[in-house]
Every structure is written in structure tokens, then in C-alpha cells.
Tab-separated table of C-alpha atoms in Angstrom:
chain	number	residue	atom	x	y	z
B	1	MET	CA	75.534	100.454	75.658
B	2	GLU	CA	78.635	98.925	77.248
B	3	ASN	CA	78.880	98.701	81.019
B	4	PRO	CA	82.087	100.459	82.169
B	5	PHE	CA	84.539	98.686	84.443
B	6	TYR	CA	84.644	99.747	88.085
B	7	TYR	CA	87.795	101.818	87.571
B	8	MET	CA	85.942	103.962	85.041
B	9	ARG	CA	83.160	104.940	87.442
B	10	PRO	CA	83.098	108.273	89.316
B	11	GLY	CA	82.743	106.726	92.784
B	12	HIS	CA	85.826	104.543	92.439
B	13	VAL	CA	87.881	107.371	90.971
B	14	ILE	CA	86.962	109.655	93.887
B	15	ALA	CA	87.570	106.926	96.484
B	16	ALA	CA	91.020	106.104	95.109
B	17	ALA	CA	92.049	109.766	94.899
B	18	VAL	CA	90.938	110.624	98.453
B	19	ALA	CA	91.973	107.418	100.237
B	20	LEU	CA	95.438	107.162	98.709
B	21	SER	CA	96.171	110.843	99.296
B	22	VAL	CA	95.292	110.564	102.997
B	23	VAL	CA	97.190	107.296	103.482
B	24	ASP	CA	100.288	108.659	101.725
B	25	ILE	CA	100.387	111.742	103.953
B	26	LEU	CA	100.063	109.599	107.088
B	27	VAL	CA	102.730	107.112	106.003
B	28	VAL	CA	105.275	109.790	105.105
B	29	GLY	CA	104.594	111.509	108.433
B	30	LEU	CA	105.182	108.181	110.179
B	31	ARG	CA	108.459	107.813	108.290
B	32	PHE	CA	109.743	111.143	109.622
B	33	TRP	CA	108.522	110.284	113.118
B	34	ALA	CA	110.327	106.942	112.960
B	35	ARG	CA	113.599	108.655	112.029
B	36	LYS	CA	113.225	111.061	114.941
B	37	ALA	CA	112.340	108.303	117.403
B	38	GLN	CA	115.361	106.267	116.278
B	39	LYS	CA	117.533	109.395	116.578
B	40	GLN	CA	118.646	109.083	112.965
B	41	LEU	CA	119.425	111.992	110.685
B	42	LEU	CA	116.980	112.690	107.890
B	43	GLY	CA	118.540	111.854	104.545
B	44	SER	CA	117.828	112.619	100.925
B	45	ASP	CA	115.794	109.419	100.698
B	46	ASP	CA	113.416	110.834	103.316
B	47	TRP	CA	113.106	114.324	101.847
B	48	LEU	CA	112.423	113.008	98.337
B	49	MET	CA	109.221	111.444	99.624
B	50	VAL	CA	107.852	114.930	100.338
B	51	PRO	CA	107.624	116.032	96.667
B	52	ALA	CA	106.526	112.514	95.706
B	53	THR	CA	103.633	112.753	98.157
B	54	LEU	CA	102.703	116.320	97.237
B	55	VAL	CA	102.641	115.512	93.527
B	56	THR	CA	100.605	112.359	94.182
B	57	VAL	CA	98.087	114.419	96.144
B	58	GLY	CA	98.038	116.874	93.232
B	59	MET	CA	97.224	114.012	90.884
B	60	GLY	CA	94.344	113.048	93.148
B	61	ILE	CA	93.054	116.625	93.167
B	62	SER	CA	93.176	116.737	89.373
B	63	GLN	CA	91.091	113.569	89.254
B	64	LEU	CA	88.533	115.019	91.655
B	65	TYR	CA	88.305	118.120	89.498
B	66	GLY	CA	87.913	115.979	86.383
B	67	VAL	CA	85.019	114.055	87.923
B	68	SER	CA	83.350	117.296	89.054
B	69	GLN	CA	83.529	118.601	85.475
B	70	LYS	CA	82.438	115.219	84.060
B	71	ALA	CA	85.744	115.027	82.203
B	72	LEU	CA	86.465	111.731	84.013
B	73	GLY	CA	84.209	108.856	84.960
B	74	TYR	CA	81.385	109.757	82.597
B	75	ARG	CA	80.618	109.004	78.994
B	76	THR	CA	81.479	111.639	76.447
B	77	VAL	CA	78.568	113.999	75.899
B	78	ILE	CA	79.395	117.123	73.887
B	79	PRO	CA	76.585	119.696	73.802
B	80	ASP	CA	75.743	121.412	70.561
B	81	GLY	CA	78.011	124.358	69.914
B	82	TYR	CA	80.608	123.257	72.487
B	83	LYS	CA	84.144	123.867	71.216
B	84	GLY	CA	86.147	123.074	74.320
B	85	ASN	CA	88.475	120.189	75.099
B	86	PRO	CA	86.892	118.132	77.886
B	87	PHE	CA	89.740	115.835	78.905
B	88	GLU	CA	92.956	116.487	76.932
B	89	LEU	CA	94.092	119.285	79.265
B	90	LEU	CA	93.401	117.122	82.308
B	91	GLU	CA	95.339	114.213	80.807
B	92	TRP	CA	98.242	116.509	79.927
B	93	THR	CA	98.403	117.855	83.494
B	94	PHE	CA	98.247	114.367	84.985
B	95	PHE	CA	101.074	113.001	82.854
B	96	LEU	CA	103.210	116.023	83.655
B	97	MET	CA	103.049	115.030	87.320
B	98	LEU	CA	103.346	111.261	86.868
B	99	PRO	CA	107.096	111.064	86.020
B	100	ILE	CA	107.896	113.457	88.882
B	101	ALA	CA	106.013	111.364	91.439
B	102	THR	CA	107.284	107.974	90.303
B	103	GLY	CA	110.804	109.303	89.694
B	104	CYS	CA	111.083	110.712	93.221
B	105	MET	CA	109.974	107.362	94.626
B	106	LYS	CA	112.572	105.496	92.567
B	107	ALA	CA	115.328	107.891	93.634
B	108	SER	CA	114.238	107.625	97.275
B	109	LEU	CA	114.499	103.838	97.196
B	110	LEU	CA	117.925	103.988	95.549
B	111	LEU	CA	119.197	106.430	98.184
B	112	PHE	CA	117.752	104.196	100.894
B	113	TYR	CA	119.745	101.304	99.451
B	114	LYS	CA	122.868	103.486	99.651
B	115	ARG	CA	122.151	104.182	103.302
B	116	VAL	CA	121.746	100.482	104.101
B	117	PHE	CA	124.199	98.620	101.865
B	118	VAL	CA	127.031	100.996	100.946
B	119	ILE	CA	129.963	100.808	103.349
B	120	GLN	CA	132.842	101.856	101.089
B	121	LYS	CA	132.461	104.666	98.569
B	122	GLN	CA	134.609	102.827	96.034
B	123	SER	CA	132.484	99.682	96.107
B	124	GLY	CA	130.723	98.348	93.046
B	125	ILE	CA	127.261	98.608	94.591
B	126	ASN	CA	127.829	102.304	95.284
B	127	THR	CA	128.753	102.878	91.639
B	128	LEU	CA	125.714	100.906	90.471
B	129	LEU	CA	123.328	102.853	92.683
B	130	LYS	CA	124.783	106.183	91.587
B	131	ALA	CA	124.332	105.180	87.951
B	132	PHE	CA	120.697	104.276	88.608
B	133	ILE	CA	120.115	107.595	90.372
B	134	VAL	CA	121.555	109.559	87.449
B	135	PHE	CA	119.417	107.558	85.033
B	136	THR	CA	116.307	108.203	87.149
B	137	VAL	CA	116.909	111.961	87.189
B	138	ALA	CA	117.425	111.956	83.419
B	139	TRP	CA	114.257	109.870	83.021
B	140	ILE	CA	112.213	112.404	85.004
B	141	ILE	CA	113.536	115.367	83.030
B	142	ALA	CA	113.100	113.670	79.653
B	143	PHE	CA	109.471	112.650	80.090
B	144	PHE	CA	108.463	115.852	81.866
B	145	PHE	CA	109.657	118.110	79.066
B	146	ALA	CA	108.493	115.687	76.363
B	147	MET	CA	104.987	115.968	77.779
B	148	PHE	CA	105.267	119.697	78.446
B	149	PHE	CA	106.178	120.467	74.828
B	150	LYS	CA	103.849	117.950	73.209
B	151	CYS	CA	102.235	120.904	71.406
B	152	GLY	CA	105.578	122.516	70.649
B	153	ARG	CA	105.334	126.251	71.199
B	154	ASP	CA	101.570	126.204	70.640
B	155	LEU	CA	100.624	125.524	74.248
B	156	TRP	CA	97.453	127.557	73.740
B	157	ALA	CA	96.071	124.596	71.771
B	158	LEU	CA	95.664	122.688	75.039
B	159	TRP	CA	92.965	125.148	76.085
B	160	ASP	CA	91.361	125.350	72.658
B	161	SER	CA	88.995	123.027	70.828
B	162	GLN	CA	89.585	119.386	70.001
B	163	VAL	CA	90.176	120.362	66.375
B	164	GLU	CA	92.955	122.815	67.264
B	165	PHE	CA	94.471	120.332	69.684
B	166	GLN	CA	94.700	117.609	67.058
B	167	ALA	CA	96.111	120.084	64.540
B	168	HIS	CA	98.939	121.439	66.729
B	169	CYS	CA	99.677	118.703	69.276
B	170	SER	CA	101.232	115.303	68.802
B	171	SER	CA	99.473	112.154	69.905
B	172	ASN	CA	99.892	110.998	73.505
B	173	SER	CA	99.878	107.324	72.620
B	174	ASN	CA	103.552	106.856	71.712
B	175	LEU	CA	104.781	109.027	74.571
B	176	ILE	CA	102.587	107.441	77.235
B	177	LEU	CA	103.381	103.945	75.978
B	178	SER	CA	107.114	104.706	76.222
B	179	LEU	CA	106.555	106.077	79.719
B	180	CYS	CA	104.717	102.916	80.789
B	181	ILE	CA	107.375	100.576	79.373
B	182	THR	CA	110.375	102.358	80.888
B	183	ASP	CA	108.546	102.880	84.177
B	184	PHE	CA	107.804	99.178	84.526
B	185	ILE	CA	111.319	98.047	83.561
B	186	THR	CA	113.025	100.440	85.979
B	187	ASP	CA	110.656	99.389	88.779
B	188	VAL	CA	111.579	95.737	88.286
B	189	LEU	CA	115.308	96.507	88.251
B	190	ILE	CA	115.217	98.784	91.305
B	191	ILE	CA	113.134	96.385	93.393
B	192	SER	CA	115.485	93.512	92.453
B	193	ILE	CA	118.695	95.295	93.526
B	194	PRO	CA	118.668	94.383	97.257
B	195	ILE	CA	117.868	90.682	96.763
B	196	PRO	CA	121.400	89.460	95.836
B	197	LEU	CA	122.873	91.772	98.469
B	198	VAL	CA	120.720	90.246	101.201
B	199	LEU	CA	121.479	86.696	100.055
B	200	ARG	CA	125.199	87.375	100.553
B	201	LEU	CA	124.713	88.273	104.218
B	202	GLN	CA	125.733	85.821	106.940
B	203	LEU	CA	122.184	85.094	108.064
B	204	SER	CA	120.057	82.010	108.446
B	205	PRO	CA	117.804	81.148	105.487
B	206	SER	CA	114.682	82.162	107.412
B	207	LYS	CA	116.132	85.573	108.294
B	208	LYS	CA	117.283	86.127	104.720
B	209	LEU	CA	113.765	85.369	103.529
B	210	GLY	CA	112.293	87.797	106.043
B	211	VAL	CA	114.616	90.633	105.021
B	212	CYS	CA	113.968	89.973	101.332
B	213	LEU	CA	110.226	90.139	101.915
B	214	VAL	CA	110.617	93.527	103.592
B	215	PHE	CA	112.430	94.928	100.567
B	216	LEU	CA	109.980	93.248	98.191
B	217	LEU	CA	107.064	95.125	99.730
B	218	GLY	CA	107.591	97.655	96.968
B	219	ALA	CA	106.561	95.031	94.439
B	220	GLY	CA	102.962	95.975	95.160
B	221	THR	CA	103.318	98.980	92.902
B	222	LEU	CA	104.238	96.679	90.008
B	223	VAL	CA	100.676	95.356	89.866
B	224	ALA	CA	99.241	98.770	89.010
B	225	SER	CA	102.150	99.423	86.655
B	226	ILE	CA	101.503	96.156	84.804
B	227	ILE	CA	97.770	96.834	84.478
B	228	ARG	CA	98.356	100.338	83.155
B	229	PHE	CA	100.987	99.029	80.747
B	230	VAL	CA	98.689	96.257	79.465
B	231	LEU	CA	95.796	98.672	78.954
B	232	MET	CA	97.957	101.201	77.123
B	233	ALA	CA	99.787	98.621	75.012
B	234	GLY	CA	96.564	96.791	74.176
B	235	SER	CA	94.861	100.007	73.152
B	236	TYR	CA	97.883	101.070	71.103
B	237	LEU	CA	98.195	97.713	69.315
B	238	GLY	CA	94.449	97.249	68.973
B	239	THR	CA	94.427	93.920	70.834
B	240	ILE	CA	92.561	95.234	73.912
B	241	ASN	CA	89.650	97.608	73.573
B	242	ILE	CA	88.095	98.181	76.993
B	243	THR	CA	85.882	101.016	75.763
B	244	ASN	CA	85.078	103.056	72.696
B	245	ASP	CA	84.510	106.176	74.781
B	246	SER	CA	87.414	108.628	74.909
B	247	ILE	CA	86.679	109.938	78.412
B	248	LEU	CA	86.244	106.466	79.905
B	249	GLY	CA	89.488	105.320	78.282
B	250	THR	CA	91.319	108.301	79.751
B	251	THR	CA	89.704	107.605	83.130
B	252	ALA	CA	91.060	104.047	83.151
B	253	CYS	CA	94.589	105.184	82.357
B	254	LEU	CA	94.574	107.941	84.982
B	255	TYR	CA	92.979	105.698	87.604
B	256	TRP	CA	95.754	103.108	87.433
B	257	GLY	CA	98.356	105.847	87.328
B	258	MET	CA	96.953	107.157	90.616
B	259	ILE	CA	96.946	103.655	92.096
B	260	GLU	CA	100.576	103.157	91.092
B	261	CYS	CA	101.742	106.418	92.652
B	262	GLY	CA	99.611	106.070	95.785
B	263	VAL	CA	100.764	102.520	96.473
B	264	GLY	CA	104.313	103.467	95.483
B	265	VAL	CA	104.586	106.091	98.231
B	266	VAL	CA	103.510	103.532	100.834
B	267	ALA	CA	105.835	100.867	99.417
B	268	ALA	CA	108.813	103.239	99.406
B	269	CYS	CA	108.250	104.048	103.096
B	270	LEU	CA	107.548	100.524	104.363
B	271	PRO	CA	111.187	99.338	104.597
B	272	THR	CA	111.986	102.387	106.744
B	273	ILE	CA	109.049	102.168	109.132
B	274	HIS	CA	108.932	98.356	109.265
B	275	PHE	CA	111.984	97.967	111.506
B	276	PHE	CA	110.747	100.735	113.797
B	277	LEU	CA	107.226	99.324	114.061
B	278	ARG	CA	108.606	95.873	114.743
B	279	ARG	CA	110.654	97.073	117.718
B	280	ARG	CA	108.208	99.616	119.143
B	281	ILE	CA	104.809	98.024	118.484
B	282	TRP	CA	104.795	94.450	117.190
B	283	GLU	CA	107.426	92.896	119.483
B	284	PRO	CA	106.180	94.663	122.676
B	285	ALA	CA	102.636	93.581	121.829
B	286	LEU	CA	103.829	90.000	121.357
B	287	ARG	CA	105.677	90.068	124.678
B	288	SER	CA	102.605	91.455	126.427
B	289	THR	CA	100.464	88.693	124.988
B	290	LYS	CA	102.924	86.043	126.129
B	291	SER	CA	103.129	87.554	129.622
B	292	ILE	CA	99.336	87.454	129.966
B	293	PHE	CA	99.224	83.721	129.284
B	294	SER	CA	102.254	82.985	131.434
B	295	SER	CA	100.843	84.989	134.353
B	296	GLN	CA	97.669	82.893	134.283
B	297	SER	CA	99.668	79.694	134.716
B	298	THR	CA	101.688	81.014	137.680
B	299	LYS	CA	98.903	82.895	139.449
B	300	SER	CA	97.974	80.124	141.913
B	301	THR	CA	101.607	79.396	142.790
B	302	ARG	CA	102.343	83.045	143.529
B	303	THR	CA	99.236	83.382	145.717
B	304	SER	CA	100.117	80.420	147.935
B	305	TRP	CA	103.672	81.714	148.364
B	306	VAL	CA	102.416	85.115	149.535
B	307	ASP	CA	99.979	83.492	151.957
B	308	ARG	CA	102.810	81.546	153.579
B	309	ALA	CA	104.814	84.728	153.844
B	310	TYR	CA	102.058	86.433	155.786
B	311	GLN	CA	101.827	83.452	158.135
B	312	ASP	CA	105.520	83.868	158.925
B	313	SER	CA	105.148	87.635	159.571
B	314	ILE	CA	106.718	88.469	156.185
B	315	ARG	CA	105.093	90.926	153.801
B	316	VAL	CA	106.248	90.467	150.206
B	317	GLN	CA	105.596	93.434	147.935
B	318	GLN	CA	105.608	93.599	144.142
B	319	SER	CA	109.130	95.040	144.177
B	320	PHE	CA	110.419	92.131	146.238
B	321	GLN	CA	110.820	94.347	149.319
B	322	VAL	CA	110.547	92.329	152.529
B	323	THR	CA	109.299	93.946	155.730
B	324	TYR	CA	109.329	92.236	159.124
B	325	ASP	CA	108.316	93.283	162.640
B	326	GLU	CA	110.373	92.344	165.690
B	327	ILE	CA	109.611	92.841	169.381
B	328	PRO	CA	112.916	93.267	171.212
B	329	ASP	CA	113.458	91.771	174.625
B	330	SER	CA	114.458	94.198	177.395
B	331	SER	CA	117.046	91.726	178.611
B	332	SER	CA	118.918	92.029	175.350
B	333	GLY	CA	119.080	95.804	175.539
B	334	PRO	CA	122.741	96.112	176.557
B	335	THR	CA	123.854	93.923	173.707
B	336	TRP	CA	122.395	96.244	171.004
B	337	PRO	CA	124.846	98.140	168.860
B	338	ASN	CA	125.371	101.789	169.780
B	339	TYR	CA	124.053	103.110	166.437
B	340	LEU	CA	120.559	101.608	167.080
B	341	PRO	CA	118.183	103.413	169.429
B	342	SER	CA	116.920	101.631	172.499
B	343	VAL	CA	113.234	100.765	172.600
B	344	SER	CA	110.774	99.706	175.192
B	345	ASN	CA	109.261	96.246	175.420
B	346	GLU	CA	105.991	97.480	173.959
B	347	ARG	CA	107.496	99.199	170.891
B	348	LEU	CA	107.963	97.473	167.544
B	349	VAL	CA	111.128	97.698	165.512
B	350	ARG	CA	110.371	97.584	161.757
B	351	GLU	CA	113.083	96.835	159.207
B	352	SER	CA	112.921	96.515	155.413
B	353	TYR	CA	115.348	95.224	152.832
B	354	LEU	CA	115.257	94.371	149.138
B	355	MET	CA	115.452	90.777	147.978
B	356	GLN	CA	118.101	89.978	145.394
B	357	ASP	CA	116.263	87.365	143.352
B	358	ARG	CA	116.137	85.109	146.441
B	359	VAL	CA	113.358	84.212	148.844
B	360	ALA	CA	114.064	84.558	152.565
B	361	LYS	CA	111.855	82.785	155.044
B	362	VAL	CA	111.669	83.603	158.741
B	363	VAL	CA	110.653	80.791	161.021
B	364	GLU	CA	109.115	81.871	164.296
């Protein structure tokens, strides 16, 4: 008996579904918080991540349900007399949600590009991005309804036996293969759009590279997309046969679909939250680290300076406020200005003033 790959096992399927769902919710919440902290208006690119995240979480829930019913992650075992359909309905539901999730992510990235790069409405980049957005919406609608009506008007066959399903429903292979191919191609094109735009900016080569890397963070989703495409294409062409078990084969396809969507949500949010995190967390942390090391090198110098100040009857506080005590002479009483009260010989007069980035020294 063949040993299934890790992505066909129940534990890995559950871990991916739970972990990615939680991370996606946190990242999208951080995206909205970043917009609020930066006092920026929420745009369509932000709101589109809400349905993308909800649908991705729904995909994870469907996988958890499939594992609980042993319709995913387990070898096919059909009891005697069983006439149900163990995994076709689950696969149909999953691939209904997949184009919605990935399509919303693509549209969100395109709208984010409009927010960042489009200055004039009549510019060529604005026209290009609008064309991509229209294509993405059409892509979502086309694959959603193609999957929804895969059994034509005989949707009841999805809940019936495997025999009825095969008799009334078309094969998923061609449709899913087309989905994988177009999904991968559009991902490559969308992720490549900002690169030539950044290279045209008047920045140093190092800064251009840094900005390009930020926008290329979304390339992480291409890895899962490539793996899913290779598995589907290899199975369709007969060149790659990872398993002879129908349920394990479906598990592999759904697992990498979940990975693609889960990583895609994070990748679509990273360009937005990166700039905020850099200013609010990474740069302050770096400055704090530098100040710690610099304070160690100047500690002895500062201590000796304060000691000398105390010897000269000067108290130097952290805020650079200088306080000194003076004992007035009774013989100088008549020469005091009228707005200062007269004092006895035994009474101290205390005055304070703020230093203006200078050091004053009183010599007794």
C-alpha cells in the first residue's frame, strides 16, 4: 500500500485549514487598523479582502468537515450497500468558493495599484488596471457559474450516488485544469505590473530594489498555485500519478487550493501593512537599539559632568533645568530691583532656568 504524501494526511489538512484561517483574520484586521492609524480612508481594495477572507475561512471549514466525515485525508473505503457520494459534493463546494476567494484578492491588488500609481485618470496605467479589473470580475463569474451548473439542471445528482453523479454531471478535470491555468497566468501578470512602474521612479537602485521586493511579496502565492497546477496537469495528462485513491487525490488538490488562498490573503495585505509596520514598529525598535548602545558609551562622560556640576552648586536635571542657590549679602540690599522681594542674610534665594543646548558653569 502506497504511503500518502504529507498533504494528503488528516493532521496536515486540519493544521493548514485552522492556521491559515486564523492568520488571515488577524492580518486583515491589522490592515484595517493600519488604515485607521494612518488616518487614511478605507478603499475598495480594503473591503474586498473581507469577502476573500470569509470565503477562505469557509474553505477551511469545508476541509475540516471533510476530514471529520473521512471524505478527505483518508483512503477510500465504501461500506457494503453504501450509495452516497463521499467527496464529489465537498469538491464541488470547494471549487465554487475558490474563484471567489482568489478573484477578490486579485481585484484588491489591482485596486491597491490604482491607489498607489494612478495620478491622472486618463493615464495608460489607469486604463490597463481597469481592464484587468474587468477581466478579473468576468473570470470570477465565468468559473463560478461553470462549476455551479456542472450538472446542468440536475443539481440533485450532487447529493445522489456516484453512479448518478457520473451519469448527469460533467467531469471536473477540464474545468479545474482551466481554472488552474488561468489562475496562474493572471497571478504572474498582476504581480508583475508594479515592477516597471517602480523602476521608472527617481530612486536609488537600492531603494528601487526594496520597493520591488515589497510588491513581490505576493509571489509567495505562486508557489502553491504552481504545485496545484502541476498536480492537476500531471494527473490530467497521465504524466504524474501521486495516488490511485480518489479521496487522497482530491485531498491533495484541495489542500494546495487552501494554501494558495490562505497565503494569498496575507500577500495581498503585506504591501499595505508593511509601510505602517516599518514606521511604527521596526524603525522605532531600531532606534531604541541604537540608543541603548550609544548610551553605554557616553555613560561615564555624563556621570563625571554631573559630579562637577554638584561641586559647583549646580544641579542638572534630565530636562536640562539648572537650579542654583544664592545667599544674598545684606549690604547689597538697596541695589536689588524693586520687583524682587528683600530677604534676610540667613534666607536662600533659589532660581531655576532651562538650558538651551548649552552648558553653564558657575565658578564660586
